[in-house]
mmCIF file of C-alpha atoms in Angstrom:
data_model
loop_
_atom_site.group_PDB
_atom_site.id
_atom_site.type_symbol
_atom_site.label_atom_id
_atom_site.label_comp_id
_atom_site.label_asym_id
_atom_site.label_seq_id
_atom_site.Cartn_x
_atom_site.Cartn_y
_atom_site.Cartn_z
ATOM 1 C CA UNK A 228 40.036 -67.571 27.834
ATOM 2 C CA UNK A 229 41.996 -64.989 28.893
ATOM 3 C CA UNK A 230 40.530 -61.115 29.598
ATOM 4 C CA UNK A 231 41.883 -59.850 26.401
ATOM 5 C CA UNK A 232 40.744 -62.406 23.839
ATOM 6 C CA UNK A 233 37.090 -62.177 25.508
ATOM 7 C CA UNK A 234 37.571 -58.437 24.843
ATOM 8 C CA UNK A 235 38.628 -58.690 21.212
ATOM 9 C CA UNK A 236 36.185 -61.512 20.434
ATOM 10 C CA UNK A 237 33.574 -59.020 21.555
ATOM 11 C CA UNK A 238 34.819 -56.136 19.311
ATOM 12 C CA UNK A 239 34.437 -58.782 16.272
ATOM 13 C CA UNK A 240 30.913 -59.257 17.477
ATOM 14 C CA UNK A 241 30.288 -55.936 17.662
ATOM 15 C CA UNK A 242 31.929 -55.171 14.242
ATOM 16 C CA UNK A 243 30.228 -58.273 12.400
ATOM 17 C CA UNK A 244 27.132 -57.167 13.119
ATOM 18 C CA UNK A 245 25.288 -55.477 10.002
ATOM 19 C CA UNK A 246 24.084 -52.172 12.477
ATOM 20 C CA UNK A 247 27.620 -51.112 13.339
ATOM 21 C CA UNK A 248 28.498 -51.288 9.647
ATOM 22 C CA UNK A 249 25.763 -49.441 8.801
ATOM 23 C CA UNK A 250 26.421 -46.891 11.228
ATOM 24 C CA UNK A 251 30.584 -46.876 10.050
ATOM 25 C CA UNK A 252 29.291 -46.361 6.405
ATOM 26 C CA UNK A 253 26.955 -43.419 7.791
ATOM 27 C CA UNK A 254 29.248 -41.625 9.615
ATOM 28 C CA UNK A 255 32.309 -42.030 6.504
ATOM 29 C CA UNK A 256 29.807 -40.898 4.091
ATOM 30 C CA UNK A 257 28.242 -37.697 6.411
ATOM 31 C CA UNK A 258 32.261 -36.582 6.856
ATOM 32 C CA UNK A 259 32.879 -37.115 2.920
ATOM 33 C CA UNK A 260 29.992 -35.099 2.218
ATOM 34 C CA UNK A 261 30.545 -32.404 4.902
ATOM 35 C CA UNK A 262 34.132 -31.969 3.573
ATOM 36 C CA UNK A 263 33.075 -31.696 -0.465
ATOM 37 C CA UNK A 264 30.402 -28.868 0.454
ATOM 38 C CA UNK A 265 33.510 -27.234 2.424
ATOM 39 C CA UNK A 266 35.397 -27.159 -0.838
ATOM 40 C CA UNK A 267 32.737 -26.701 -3.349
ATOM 41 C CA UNK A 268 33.914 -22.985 -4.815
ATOM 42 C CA UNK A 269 30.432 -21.381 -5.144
ATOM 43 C CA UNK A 270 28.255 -20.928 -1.922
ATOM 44 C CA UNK A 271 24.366 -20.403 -1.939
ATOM 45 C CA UNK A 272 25.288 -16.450 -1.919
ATOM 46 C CA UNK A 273 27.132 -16.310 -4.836
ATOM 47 C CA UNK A 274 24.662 -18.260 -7.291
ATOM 48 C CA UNK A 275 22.041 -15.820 -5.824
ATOM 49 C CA UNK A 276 24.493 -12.957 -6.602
ATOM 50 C CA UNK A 277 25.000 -14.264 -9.895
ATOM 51 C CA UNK A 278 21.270 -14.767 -10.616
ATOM 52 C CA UNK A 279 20.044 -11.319 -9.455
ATOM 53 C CA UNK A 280 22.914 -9.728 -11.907
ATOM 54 C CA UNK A 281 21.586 -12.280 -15.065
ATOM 55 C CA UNK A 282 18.059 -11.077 -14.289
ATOM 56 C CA UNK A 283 18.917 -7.508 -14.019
ATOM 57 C CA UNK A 284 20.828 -7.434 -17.669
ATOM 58 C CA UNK A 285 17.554 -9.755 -19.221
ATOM 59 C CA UNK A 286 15.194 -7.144 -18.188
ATOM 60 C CA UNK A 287 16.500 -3.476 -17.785
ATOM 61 C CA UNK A 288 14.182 -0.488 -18.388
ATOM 62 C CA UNK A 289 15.442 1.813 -21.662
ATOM 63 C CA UNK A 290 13.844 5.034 -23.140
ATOM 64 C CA UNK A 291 13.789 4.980 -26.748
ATOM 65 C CA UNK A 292 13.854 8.123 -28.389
ATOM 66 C CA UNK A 293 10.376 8.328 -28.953
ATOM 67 C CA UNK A 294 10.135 8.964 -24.980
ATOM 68 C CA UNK A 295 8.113 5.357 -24.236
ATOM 69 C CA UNK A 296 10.228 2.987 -21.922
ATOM 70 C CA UNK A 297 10.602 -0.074 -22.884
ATOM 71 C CA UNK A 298 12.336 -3.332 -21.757
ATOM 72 C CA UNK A 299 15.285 -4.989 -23.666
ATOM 73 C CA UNK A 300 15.259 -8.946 -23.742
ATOM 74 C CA UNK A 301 18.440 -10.187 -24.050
ATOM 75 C CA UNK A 302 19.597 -13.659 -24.049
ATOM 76 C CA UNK A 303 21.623 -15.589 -21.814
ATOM 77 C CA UNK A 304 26.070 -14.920 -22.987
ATOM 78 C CA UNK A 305 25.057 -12.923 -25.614
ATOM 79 C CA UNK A 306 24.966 -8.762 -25.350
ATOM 80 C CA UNK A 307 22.544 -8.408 -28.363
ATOM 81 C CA UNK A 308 19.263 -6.902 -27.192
ATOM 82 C CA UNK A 309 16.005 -7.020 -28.959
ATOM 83 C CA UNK A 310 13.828 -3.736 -27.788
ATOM 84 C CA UNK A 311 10.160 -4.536 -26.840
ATOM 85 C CA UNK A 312 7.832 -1.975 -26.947
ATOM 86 C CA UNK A 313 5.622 -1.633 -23.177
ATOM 87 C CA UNK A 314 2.163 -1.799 -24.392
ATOM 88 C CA UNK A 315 -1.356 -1.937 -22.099
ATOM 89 C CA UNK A 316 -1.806 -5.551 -21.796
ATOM 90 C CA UNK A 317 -5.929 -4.972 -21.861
ATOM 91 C CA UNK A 318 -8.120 -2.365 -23.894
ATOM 92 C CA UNK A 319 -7.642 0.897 -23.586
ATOM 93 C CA UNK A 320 -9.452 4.008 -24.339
ATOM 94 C CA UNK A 321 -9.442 6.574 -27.829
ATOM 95 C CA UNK A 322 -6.096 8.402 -26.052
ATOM 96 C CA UNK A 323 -4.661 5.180 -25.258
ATOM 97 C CA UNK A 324 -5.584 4.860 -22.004
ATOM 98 C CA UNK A 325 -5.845 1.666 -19.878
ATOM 99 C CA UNK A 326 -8.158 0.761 -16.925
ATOM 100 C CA UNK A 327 -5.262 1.017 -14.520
ATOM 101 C CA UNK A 328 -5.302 4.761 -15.806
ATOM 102 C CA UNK A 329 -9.018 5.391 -15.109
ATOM 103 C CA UNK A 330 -9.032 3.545 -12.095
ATOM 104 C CA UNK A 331 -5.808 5.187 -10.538
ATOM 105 C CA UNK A 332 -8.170 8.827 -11.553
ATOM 106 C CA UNK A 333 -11.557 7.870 -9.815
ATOM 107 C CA UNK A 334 -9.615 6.224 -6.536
ATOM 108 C CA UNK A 335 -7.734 9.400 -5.951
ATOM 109 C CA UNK A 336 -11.496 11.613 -6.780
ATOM 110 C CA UNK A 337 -13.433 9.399 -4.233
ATOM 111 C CA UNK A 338 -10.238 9.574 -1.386
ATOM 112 C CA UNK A 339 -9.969 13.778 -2.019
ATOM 113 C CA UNK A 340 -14.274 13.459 -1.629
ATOM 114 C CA UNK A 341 -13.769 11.561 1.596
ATOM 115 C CA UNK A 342 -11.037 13.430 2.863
ATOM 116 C CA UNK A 343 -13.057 16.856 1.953
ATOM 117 C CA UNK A 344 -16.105 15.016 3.694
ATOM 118 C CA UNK A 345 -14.345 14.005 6.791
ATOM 119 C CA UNK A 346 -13.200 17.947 7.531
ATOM 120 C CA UNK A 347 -16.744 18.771 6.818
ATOM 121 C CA UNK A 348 -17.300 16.877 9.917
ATOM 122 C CA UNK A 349 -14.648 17.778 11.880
ATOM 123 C CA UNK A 350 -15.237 21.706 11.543
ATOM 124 C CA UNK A 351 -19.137 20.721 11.970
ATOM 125 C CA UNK A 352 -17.717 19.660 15.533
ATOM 126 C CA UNK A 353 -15.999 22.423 16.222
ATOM 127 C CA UNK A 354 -18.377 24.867 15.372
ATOM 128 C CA UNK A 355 -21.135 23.118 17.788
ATOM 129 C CA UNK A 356 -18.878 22.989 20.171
ATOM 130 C CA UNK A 357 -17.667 26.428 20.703
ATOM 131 C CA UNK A 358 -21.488 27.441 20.151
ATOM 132 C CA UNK A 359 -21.795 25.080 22.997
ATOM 133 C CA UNK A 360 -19.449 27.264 25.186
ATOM 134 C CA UNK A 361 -20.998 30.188 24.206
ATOM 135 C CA UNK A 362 -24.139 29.343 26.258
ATOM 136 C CA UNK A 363 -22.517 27.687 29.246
ATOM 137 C CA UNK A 364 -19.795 31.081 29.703
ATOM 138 C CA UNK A 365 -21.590 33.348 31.610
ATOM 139 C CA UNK A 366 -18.685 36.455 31.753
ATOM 140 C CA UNK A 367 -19.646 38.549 28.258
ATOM 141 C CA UNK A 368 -15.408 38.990 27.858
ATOM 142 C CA UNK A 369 -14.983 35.234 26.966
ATOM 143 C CA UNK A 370 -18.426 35.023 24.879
ATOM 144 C CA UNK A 371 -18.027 38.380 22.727
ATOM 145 C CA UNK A 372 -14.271 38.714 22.442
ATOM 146 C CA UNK A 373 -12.689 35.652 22.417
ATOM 147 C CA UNK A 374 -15.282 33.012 21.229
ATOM 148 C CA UNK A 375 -16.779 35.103 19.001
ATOM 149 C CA UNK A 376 -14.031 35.030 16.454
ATOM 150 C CA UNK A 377 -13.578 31.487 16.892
ATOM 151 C CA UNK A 378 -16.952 30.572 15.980
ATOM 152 C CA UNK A 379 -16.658 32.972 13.303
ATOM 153 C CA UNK A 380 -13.650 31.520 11.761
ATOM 154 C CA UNK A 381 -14.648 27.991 11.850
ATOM 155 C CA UNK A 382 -17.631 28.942 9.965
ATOM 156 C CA UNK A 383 -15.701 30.324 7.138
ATOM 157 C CA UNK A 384 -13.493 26.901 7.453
ATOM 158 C CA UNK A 385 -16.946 25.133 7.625
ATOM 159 C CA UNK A 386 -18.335 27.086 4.655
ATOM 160 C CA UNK A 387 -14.981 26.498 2.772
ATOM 161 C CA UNK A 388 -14.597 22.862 3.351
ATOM 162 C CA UNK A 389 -17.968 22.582 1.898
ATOM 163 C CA UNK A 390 -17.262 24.045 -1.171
ATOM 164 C CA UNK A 391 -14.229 21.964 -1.619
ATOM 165 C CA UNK A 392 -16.521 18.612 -1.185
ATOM 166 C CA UNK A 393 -18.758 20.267 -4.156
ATOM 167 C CA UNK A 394 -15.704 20.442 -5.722
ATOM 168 C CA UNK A 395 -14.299 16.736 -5.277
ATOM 169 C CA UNK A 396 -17.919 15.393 -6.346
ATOM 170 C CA UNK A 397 -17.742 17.678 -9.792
ATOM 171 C CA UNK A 398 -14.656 16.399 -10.215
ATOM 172 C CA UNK A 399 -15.607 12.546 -10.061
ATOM 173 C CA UNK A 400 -18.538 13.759 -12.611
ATOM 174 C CA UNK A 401 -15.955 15.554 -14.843
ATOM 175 C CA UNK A 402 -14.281 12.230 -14.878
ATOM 176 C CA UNK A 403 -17.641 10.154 -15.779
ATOM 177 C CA UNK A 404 -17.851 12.505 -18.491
ATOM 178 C CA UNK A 405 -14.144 12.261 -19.697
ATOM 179 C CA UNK A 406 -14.291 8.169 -19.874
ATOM 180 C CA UNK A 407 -17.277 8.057 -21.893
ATOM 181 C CA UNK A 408 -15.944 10.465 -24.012
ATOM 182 C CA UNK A 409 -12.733 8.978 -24.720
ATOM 183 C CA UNK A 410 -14.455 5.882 -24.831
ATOM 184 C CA UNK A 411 -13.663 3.531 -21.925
ATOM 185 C CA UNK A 412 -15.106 1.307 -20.747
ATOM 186 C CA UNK A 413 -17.772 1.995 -17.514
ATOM 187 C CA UNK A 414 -16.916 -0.711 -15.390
ATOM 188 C CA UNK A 415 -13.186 1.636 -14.742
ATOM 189 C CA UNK A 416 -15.246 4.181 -13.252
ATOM 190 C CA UNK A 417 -15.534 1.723 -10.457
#
């Protein structure tokens, strides 16, 4: 046997075998597919574009003359809309009134009482403090001319800031009052 028959007999071997065909068919059918995703005419972009615009045009807000918004529901080709009125999926209240409502109200009550609460504190501070540097100054310039209006105006800030907490607890009682009036329920105060 010469060198070149021994060197095709081994490339028959090699192609008979049921691995290399395997790995022919692979490789034929990865480049096939490669080259039909190349072509395909709509990428992964465009049927997101496409989607995004269909979803928009199903479900765009509209104010009716009556001033309510509403949504129109439209269906898919077709430019005929059917108006839905937006109504309070759970109970609401005599004004019509929903627990997102009254809950929205007493969040924003308790976060002005904190707030109001958390100066309260903060001014407390600062008026101890600059009572605090009134004993420890020993020249009577600092302690009668300068911190002495200090002090003085962070006790009207004090005395003002506790008002304004007064004011933030009414206020969540004024609310209490308004939802059982109006009949809510009590669990929205919460």
């Amino acid at each position: 046997m010469t060198a070149h028959n021994a060197e095709t007999e081994m490339s028959r071997a090699v192609i008979d075998r049921p691995y290399s065909r395997i790995i022919m068919n692979s490789t034929f059918f990865f480049f096939l597919m490669a080259f039909a995703l190349d072509c395909s005419a709509q990428t992964l972009a465009d049927v997101a574009r496409q989607e995004r615009e269909r979803k928009k045009r199903l479900h765009t807000p509209v104010v009716v003359a009556s001033g309510t918004p509403t949504t129109t529901a439209a269906s898919t080709g077709s430019t005929a809309a059917v108006v839905v009125p937006a109504a309070p999926a759970g109970p609401t209240d005599n004004k019509g009134r929903d627990e997102k409502y009254w809950r929205a109200q007493f969040q924003k009550a308790r976060d002005d009482v904190r707030k109001a609460e958390e100066r309260v504190q903060l001014l407390d501070l600062k008026v101890k403090e600059l009572n605090t540097q009134v004993l420890r100054q020993s020249d009577v310039y600092n302690r009668e001319y300068r911190l002495g209006p200090e002090i003085a105006d962070a006790q009207k800030q004090l005395d003002e800031s506790r008002k304004a907490v007064d004011q933030a607890k009414k206020k969540i009682t004024d609310l209490e009052d308004e939802l059982r009036r109006s009949g809510g329920l009590p669990a929205w105060a919460r």
